[in-house]
Coordinates of C-alpha atoms in Angstrom, one line a residue:
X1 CA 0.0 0.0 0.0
X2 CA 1.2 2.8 -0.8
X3 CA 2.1 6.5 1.4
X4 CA 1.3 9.8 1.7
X5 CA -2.1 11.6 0.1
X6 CA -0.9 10.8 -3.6
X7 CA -0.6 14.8 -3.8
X8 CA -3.7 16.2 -3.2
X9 CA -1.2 17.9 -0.3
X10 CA 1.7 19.2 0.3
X11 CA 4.0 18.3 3.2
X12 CA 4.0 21.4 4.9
X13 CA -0.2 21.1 4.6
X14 CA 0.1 17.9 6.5
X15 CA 2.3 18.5 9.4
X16 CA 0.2 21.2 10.6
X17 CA -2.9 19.0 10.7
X18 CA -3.7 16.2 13.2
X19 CA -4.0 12.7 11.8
X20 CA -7.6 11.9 11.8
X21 CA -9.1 11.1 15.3
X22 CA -6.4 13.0 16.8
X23 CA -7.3 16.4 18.7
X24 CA -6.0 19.7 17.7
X25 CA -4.1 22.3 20.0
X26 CA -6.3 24.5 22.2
X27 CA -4.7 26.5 24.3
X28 CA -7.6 28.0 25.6
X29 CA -8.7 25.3 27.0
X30 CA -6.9 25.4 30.2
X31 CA -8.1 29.4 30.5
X32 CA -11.6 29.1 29.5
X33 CA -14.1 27.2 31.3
X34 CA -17.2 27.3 29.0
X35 CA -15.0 26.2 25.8
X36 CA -13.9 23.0 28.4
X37 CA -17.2 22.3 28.7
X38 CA -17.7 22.3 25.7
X39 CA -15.4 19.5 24.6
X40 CA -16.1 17.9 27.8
X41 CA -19.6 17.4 26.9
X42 CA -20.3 18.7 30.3
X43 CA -23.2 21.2 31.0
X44 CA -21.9 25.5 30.7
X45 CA -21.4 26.6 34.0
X46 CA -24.7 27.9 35.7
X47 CA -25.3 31.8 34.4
X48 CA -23.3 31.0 31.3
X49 CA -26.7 30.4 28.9
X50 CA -27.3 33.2 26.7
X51 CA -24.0 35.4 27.3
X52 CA -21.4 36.2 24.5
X53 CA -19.1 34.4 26.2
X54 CA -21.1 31.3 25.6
X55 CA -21.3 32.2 22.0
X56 CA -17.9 32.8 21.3
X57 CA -17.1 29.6 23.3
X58 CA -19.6 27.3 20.9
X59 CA -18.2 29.3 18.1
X60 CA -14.4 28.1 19.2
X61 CA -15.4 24.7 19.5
X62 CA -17.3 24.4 16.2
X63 CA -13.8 25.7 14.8
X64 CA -12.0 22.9 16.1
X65 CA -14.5 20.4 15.1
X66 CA -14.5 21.5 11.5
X67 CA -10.2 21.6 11.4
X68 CA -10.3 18.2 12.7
X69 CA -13.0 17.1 10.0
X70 CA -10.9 18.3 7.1
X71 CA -12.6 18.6 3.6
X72 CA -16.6 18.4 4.5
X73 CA -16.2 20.2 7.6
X74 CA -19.1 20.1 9.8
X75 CA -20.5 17.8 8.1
X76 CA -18.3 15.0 8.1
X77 CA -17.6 15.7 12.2
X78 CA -21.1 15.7 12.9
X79 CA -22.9 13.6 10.6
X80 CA -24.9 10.8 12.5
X81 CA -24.0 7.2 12.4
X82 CA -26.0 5.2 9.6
X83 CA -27.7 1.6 10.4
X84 CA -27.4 -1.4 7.9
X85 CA -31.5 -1.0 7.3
X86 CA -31.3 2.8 6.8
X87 CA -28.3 2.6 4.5
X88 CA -30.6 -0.5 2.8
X89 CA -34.0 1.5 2.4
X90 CA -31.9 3.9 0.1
X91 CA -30.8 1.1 -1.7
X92 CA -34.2 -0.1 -2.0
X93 CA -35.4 3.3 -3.9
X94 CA -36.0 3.4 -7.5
X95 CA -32.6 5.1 -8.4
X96 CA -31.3 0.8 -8.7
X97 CA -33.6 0.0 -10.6
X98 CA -31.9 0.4 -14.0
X99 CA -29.0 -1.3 -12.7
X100 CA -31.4 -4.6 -11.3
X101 CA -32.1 -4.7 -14.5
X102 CA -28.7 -5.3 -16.0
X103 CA -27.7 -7.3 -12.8
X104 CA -25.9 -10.7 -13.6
X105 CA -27.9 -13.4 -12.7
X106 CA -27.7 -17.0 -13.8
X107 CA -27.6 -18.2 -17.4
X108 CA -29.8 -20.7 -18.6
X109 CA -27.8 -23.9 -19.5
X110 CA -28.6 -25.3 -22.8
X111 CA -29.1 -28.8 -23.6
X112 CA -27.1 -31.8 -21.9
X113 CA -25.5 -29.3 -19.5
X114 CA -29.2 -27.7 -18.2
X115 CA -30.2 -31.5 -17.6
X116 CA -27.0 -32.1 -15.7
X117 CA -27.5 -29.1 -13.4
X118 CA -31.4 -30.1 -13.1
X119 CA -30.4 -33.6 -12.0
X120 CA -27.4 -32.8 -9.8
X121 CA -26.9 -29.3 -9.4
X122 CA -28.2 -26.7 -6.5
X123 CA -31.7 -25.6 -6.7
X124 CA -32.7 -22.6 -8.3
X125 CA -33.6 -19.8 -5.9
X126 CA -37.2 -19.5 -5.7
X127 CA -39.1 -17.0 -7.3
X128 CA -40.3 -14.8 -4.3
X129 CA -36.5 -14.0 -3.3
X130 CA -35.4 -12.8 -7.1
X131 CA -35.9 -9.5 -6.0
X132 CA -33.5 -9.4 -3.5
X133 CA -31.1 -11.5 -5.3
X134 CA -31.1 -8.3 -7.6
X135 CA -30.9 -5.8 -5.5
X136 CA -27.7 -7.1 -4.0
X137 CA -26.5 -7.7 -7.5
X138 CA -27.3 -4.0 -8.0
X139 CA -25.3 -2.3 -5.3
X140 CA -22.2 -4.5 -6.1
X141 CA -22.6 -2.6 -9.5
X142 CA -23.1 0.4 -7.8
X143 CA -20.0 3.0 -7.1
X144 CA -19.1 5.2 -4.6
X145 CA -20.8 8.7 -5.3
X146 CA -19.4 11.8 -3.8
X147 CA -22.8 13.3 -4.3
X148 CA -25.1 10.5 -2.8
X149 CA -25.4 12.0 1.3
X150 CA -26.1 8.2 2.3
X151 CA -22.7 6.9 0.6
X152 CA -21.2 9.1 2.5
X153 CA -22.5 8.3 6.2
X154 CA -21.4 4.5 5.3
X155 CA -18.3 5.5 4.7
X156 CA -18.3 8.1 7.9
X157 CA -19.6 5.4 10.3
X158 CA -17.4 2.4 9.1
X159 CA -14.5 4.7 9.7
X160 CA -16.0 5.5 13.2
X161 CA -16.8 2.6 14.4
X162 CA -13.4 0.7 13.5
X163 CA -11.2 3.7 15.0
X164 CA -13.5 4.5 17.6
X165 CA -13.4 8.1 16.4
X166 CA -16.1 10.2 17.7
X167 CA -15.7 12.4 14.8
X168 CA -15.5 11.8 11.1
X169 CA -12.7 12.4 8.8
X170 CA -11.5 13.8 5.1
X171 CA -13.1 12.1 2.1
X172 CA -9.5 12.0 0.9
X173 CA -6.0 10.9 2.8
X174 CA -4.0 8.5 4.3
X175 CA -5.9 7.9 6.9
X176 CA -7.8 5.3 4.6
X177 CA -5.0 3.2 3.7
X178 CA -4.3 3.3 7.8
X179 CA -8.0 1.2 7.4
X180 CA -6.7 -1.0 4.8
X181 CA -7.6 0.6 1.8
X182 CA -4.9 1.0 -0.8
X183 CA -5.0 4.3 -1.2
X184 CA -6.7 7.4 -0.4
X185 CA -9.2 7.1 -2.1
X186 CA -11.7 4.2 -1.3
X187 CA -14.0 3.7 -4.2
X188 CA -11.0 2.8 -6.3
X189 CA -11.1 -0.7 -4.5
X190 CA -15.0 -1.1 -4.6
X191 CA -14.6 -1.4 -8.4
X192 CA -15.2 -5.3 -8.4
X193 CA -17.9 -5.3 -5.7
X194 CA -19.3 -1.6 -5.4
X195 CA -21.3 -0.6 -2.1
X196 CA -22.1 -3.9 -1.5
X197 CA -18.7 -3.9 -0.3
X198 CA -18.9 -1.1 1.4
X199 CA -22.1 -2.0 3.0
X200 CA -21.0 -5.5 4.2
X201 CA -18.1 -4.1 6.4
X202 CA -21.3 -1.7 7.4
X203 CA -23.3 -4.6 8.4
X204 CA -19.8 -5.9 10.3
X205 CA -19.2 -2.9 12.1
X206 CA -23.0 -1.8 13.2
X207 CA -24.2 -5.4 14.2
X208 CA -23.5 -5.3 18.2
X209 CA -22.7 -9.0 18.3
X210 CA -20.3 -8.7 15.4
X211 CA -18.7 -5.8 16.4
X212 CA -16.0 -7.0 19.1
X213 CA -15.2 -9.3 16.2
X214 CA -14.5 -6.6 13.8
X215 CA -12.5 -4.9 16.1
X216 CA -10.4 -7.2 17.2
X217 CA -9.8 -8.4 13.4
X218 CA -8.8 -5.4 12.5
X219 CA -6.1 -5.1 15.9
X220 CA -4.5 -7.7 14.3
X221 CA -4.2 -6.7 10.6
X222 CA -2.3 -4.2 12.6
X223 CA -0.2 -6.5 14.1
X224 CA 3.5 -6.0 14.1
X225 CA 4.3 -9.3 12.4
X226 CA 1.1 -10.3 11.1
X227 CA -0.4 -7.5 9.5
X228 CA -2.6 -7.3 6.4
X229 CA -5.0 -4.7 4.5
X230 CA -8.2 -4.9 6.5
X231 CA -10.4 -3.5 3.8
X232 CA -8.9 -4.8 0.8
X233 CA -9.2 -8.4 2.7
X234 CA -13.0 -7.4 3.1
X235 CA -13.4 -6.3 -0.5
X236 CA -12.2 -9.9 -1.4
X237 CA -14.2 -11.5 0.7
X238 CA -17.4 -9.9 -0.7
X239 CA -15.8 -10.7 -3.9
X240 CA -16.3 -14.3 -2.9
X241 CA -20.0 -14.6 -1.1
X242 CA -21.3 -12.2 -4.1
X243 CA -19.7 -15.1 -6.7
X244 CA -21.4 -17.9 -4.4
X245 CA -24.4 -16.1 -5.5
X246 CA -23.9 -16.1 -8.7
X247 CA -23.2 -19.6 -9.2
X248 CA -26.3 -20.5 -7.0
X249 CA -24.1 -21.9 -4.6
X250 CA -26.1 -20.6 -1.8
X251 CA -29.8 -20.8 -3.1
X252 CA -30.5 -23.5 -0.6
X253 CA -29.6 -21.6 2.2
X254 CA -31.0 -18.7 1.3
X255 CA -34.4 -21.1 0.2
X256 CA -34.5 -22.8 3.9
X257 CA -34.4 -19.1 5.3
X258 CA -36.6 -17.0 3.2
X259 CA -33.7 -14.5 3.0
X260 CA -30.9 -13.8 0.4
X261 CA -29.1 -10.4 1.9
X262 CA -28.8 -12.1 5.2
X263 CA -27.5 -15.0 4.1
X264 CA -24.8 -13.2 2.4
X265 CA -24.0 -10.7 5.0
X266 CA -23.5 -14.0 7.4
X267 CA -21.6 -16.0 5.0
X268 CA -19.2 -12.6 4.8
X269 CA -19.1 -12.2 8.7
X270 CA -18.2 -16.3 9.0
X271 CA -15.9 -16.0 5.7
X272 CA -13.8 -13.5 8.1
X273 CA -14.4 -15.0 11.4
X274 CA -12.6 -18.5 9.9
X275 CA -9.5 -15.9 8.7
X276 CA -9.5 -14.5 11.8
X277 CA -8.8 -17.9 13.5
X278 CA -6.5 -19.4 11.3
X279 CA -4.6 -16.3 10.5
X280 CA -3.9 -15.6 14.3
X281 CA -3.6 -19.2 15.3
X282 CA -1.3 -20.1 12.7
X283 CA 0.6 -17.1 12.8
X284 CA 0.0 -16.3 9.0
X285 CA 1.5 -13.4 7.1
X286 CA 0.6 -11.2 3.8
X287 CA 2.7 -14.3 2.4
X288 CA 0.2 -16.8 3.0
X289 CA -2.7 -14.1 1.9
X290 CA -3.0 -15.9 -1.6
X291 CA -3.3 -19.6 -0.5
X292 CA -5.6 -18.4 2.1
X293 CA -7.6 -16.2 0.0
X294 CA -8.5 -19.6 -2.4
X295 CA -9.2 -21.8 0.8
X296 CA -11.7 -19.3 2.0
X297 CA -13.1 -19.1 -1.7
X298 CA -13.4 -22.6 -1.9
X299 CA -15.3 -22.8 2.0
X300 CA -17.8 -20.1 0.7
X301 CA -18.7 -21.8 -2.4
X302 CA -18.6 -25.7 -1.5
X303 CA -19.4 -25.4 2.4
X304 CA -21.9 -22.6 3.3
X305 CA -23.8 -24.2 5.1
X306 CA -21.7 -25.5 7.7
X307 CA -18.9 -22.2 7.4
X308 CA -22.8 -20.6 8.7
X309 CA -22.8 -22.8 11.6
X310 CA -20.0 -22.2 12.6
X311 CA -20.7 -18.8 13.5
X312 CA -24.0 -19.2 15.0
X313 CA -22.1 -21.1 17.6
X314 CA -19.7 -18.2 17.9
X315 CA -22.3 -16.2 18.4
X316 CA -23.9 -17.8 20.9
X317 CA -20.7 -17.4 22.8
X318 CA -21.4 -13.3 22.8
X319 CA -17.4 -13.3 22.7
X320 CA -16.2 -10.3 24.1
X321 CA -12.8 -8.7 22.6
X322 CA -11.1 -10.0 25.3
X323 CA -12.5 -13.6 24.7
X324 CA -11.6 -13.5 21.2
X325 CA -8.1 -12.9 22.5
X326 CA -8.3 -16.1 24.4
X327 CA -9.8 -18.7 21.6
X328 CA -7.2 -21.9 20.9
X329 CA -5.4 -22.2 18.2
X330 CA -6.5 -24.1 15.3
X331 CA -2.5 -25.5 15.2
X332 CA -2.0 -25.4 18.9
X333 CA -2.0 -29.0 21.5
X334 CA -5.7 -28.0 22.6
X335 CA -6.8 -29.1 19.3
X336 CA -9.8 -27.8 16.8
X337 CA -11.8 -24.4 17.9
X338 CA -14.8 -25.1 19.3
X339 CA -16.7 -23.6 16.6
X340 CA -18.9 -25.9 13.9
X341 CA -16.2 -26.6 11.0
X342 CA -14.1 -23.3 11.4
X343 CA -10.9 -24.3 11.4
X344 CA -11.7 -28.2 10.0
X345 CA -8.6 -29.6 7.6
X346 CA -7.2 -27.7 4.7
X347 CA -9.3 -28.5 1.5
X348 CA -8.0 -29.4 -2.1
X349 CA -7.8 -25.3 -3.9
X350 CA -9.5 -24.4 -6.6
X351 CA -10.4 -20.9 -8.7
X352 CA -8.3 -18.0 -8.4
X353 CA -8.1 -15.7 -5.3
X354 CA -5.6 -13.1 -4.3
X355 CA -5.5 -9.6 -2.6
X356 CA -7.1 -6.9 -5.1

């Protein structure tokens, strides 16, 4: 991954800004008592409401705010966290429906080849859930748009909620490859899966049960030793659940539920939950990434089903951050996790995977 803000600075620019999450100087502070409160969160001091002092104080702190927001000001420091099903509704609007339209969905096999797949192949998802088959295959087709208010809270909160930043950031900079993007710019890596990338590491990153999980994974693409792109791992991951789709690989599943987003959002969340395990516990490096990448590929398309169970039984655990630290290795004398299949054998590899 590459350094710096591929010149949409210059150096001088950066060294007198704060990297993002980081507070700026204020001197006043220590001298003035309502501007304190003020970043405190704490209530003015009692004869304080109304008087210029208070004004000036609100007007200080709005100051820092924006400096610390960059580019978007205000708006990126104080725009409000978006939920997976509010981020969805928009999705759900008319402005996809062009692209459902155009969305990939299975061939018809002719012949000797469409017998084949009647006879032995997976089902064929059933009618009522076509819909939401396309809409999913919509938003991967679906780009990042500067423009689109929504895009941009997804964007906002998944930063957020991984940095535990309580305000937002620059559309633009570094501090997105410090996520695991590869550059500064994010949409360039949701070419292959569009906001359905984006809005899988949403679902990730909002579910409360998940979350722990998502933090701790991405402490240890951080990791001295051990590190790896957390976002661009994502992206691929995506990549892979969206291609089960495609191949009707998980119509069953999503059949015995009555749900296809769901089904994909889990597969994603277990996808990374098994890299997680066997990444840590087999102290695996950007060197393994591409054999790794292909065994998960290969879980997602010929085991769904049982890569699912494995984290329902997670889940059932409610694993805090600091259980996650404790689970057993999959290599280690205590033997396989205690998870449904998640860290079973290596499998033969097929298909192509590597880091985007």
């Amino acid at each position: 991954m590459s350094g710096g803000a591929g010149g949409l600075e210059r150096p001088e620019e950066r060294q007198r800004e704060p990297p993002p999450g980081k507070s700026l100087p204020v001197p006043a502070l220590g001298q003035n008592e309502l501007l304190k409160a003020l970043v405190e969160g704490a209530e003015p001091p009692v004869g304080a409401e109304g008087s210029e002092e208070l004004r000036r104080a609100q007007e200080e702190w709005e100051a820092v705010e924006e400096a610390q927001s960059g580019p978007g000001g205000l708006a990126a420091g104080r725009a409000s966290l978006i939920s997976f099903n509010e981020a969805l509704q928009h999705f759900q609007s008319a402005q996809l429906r062009r692209r459902r339209v155009r969305a990939q969905v299975p061939v018809p096999r002719p012949g000797l080849a469409s017998l084949l797949r009647f006879l032995f192949g997976p089902p064929r998802l059933q009618p009522q859930l076509q819909g939401e088959q396309e809409l999913a295959l919509a938003m991967a087709q679906c780009a990042l748009d500067d423009e689109q208010k929504v895009h941009m809270r997804i964007l906002q909160t998944v930063y957020r909620r991984l940095t535990c930043s309580r305000l937002g950031c620059p559309r633009y900079g570094a501090h997105w490859e410090e996520l695991g993007f590869q550059g500064v710019d994010p949409g360039t890596d949701l070419r292959g899966t569009g906001m359905l990338g984006l809005m899988q590491i949403l679902f990730f990153v909002m579910d409360p049960q998940l979350l722990p999980l998502a933090r701790e994974i991405f402490r240890l693409s951080q990791h001295q030793s051990q590190s790896f792109p957390f976002c661009i791992m994502s992206v691929n991951i995506t990549r892979m659940v969206l291609q089960a789709l495609r191949e009707e690989r998980l119509s069953r599943e999503c059949n015995r539920r009555q749900q296809v987003l769901a089904v994909l959002n889990q597969l994603y969340a277990a996808a990374f939950l098994r890299l997680y395990c066997l990444w840590r516990g087999q102290h695996r490096t950007l060197a393994d990434s591409s054999a790794l990448l292909k065994e998960l590929e290969l879980a997602t398309k010929k085991k769904p089903k049982q890569l699912l169970k494995s984290l329902e039984a997670f889940l059932k655990q409610s694993p805090t951050a600091e259980a996650l630290q404790q689970l057993p290795s999959p290599a280690g004398p205590g033997g396989d996790i205690d998870f449904v299949g998640i860290c079973e054998p290596q499998v033969e590899l097929e298909g192509a995977a590597r880091l985007l």
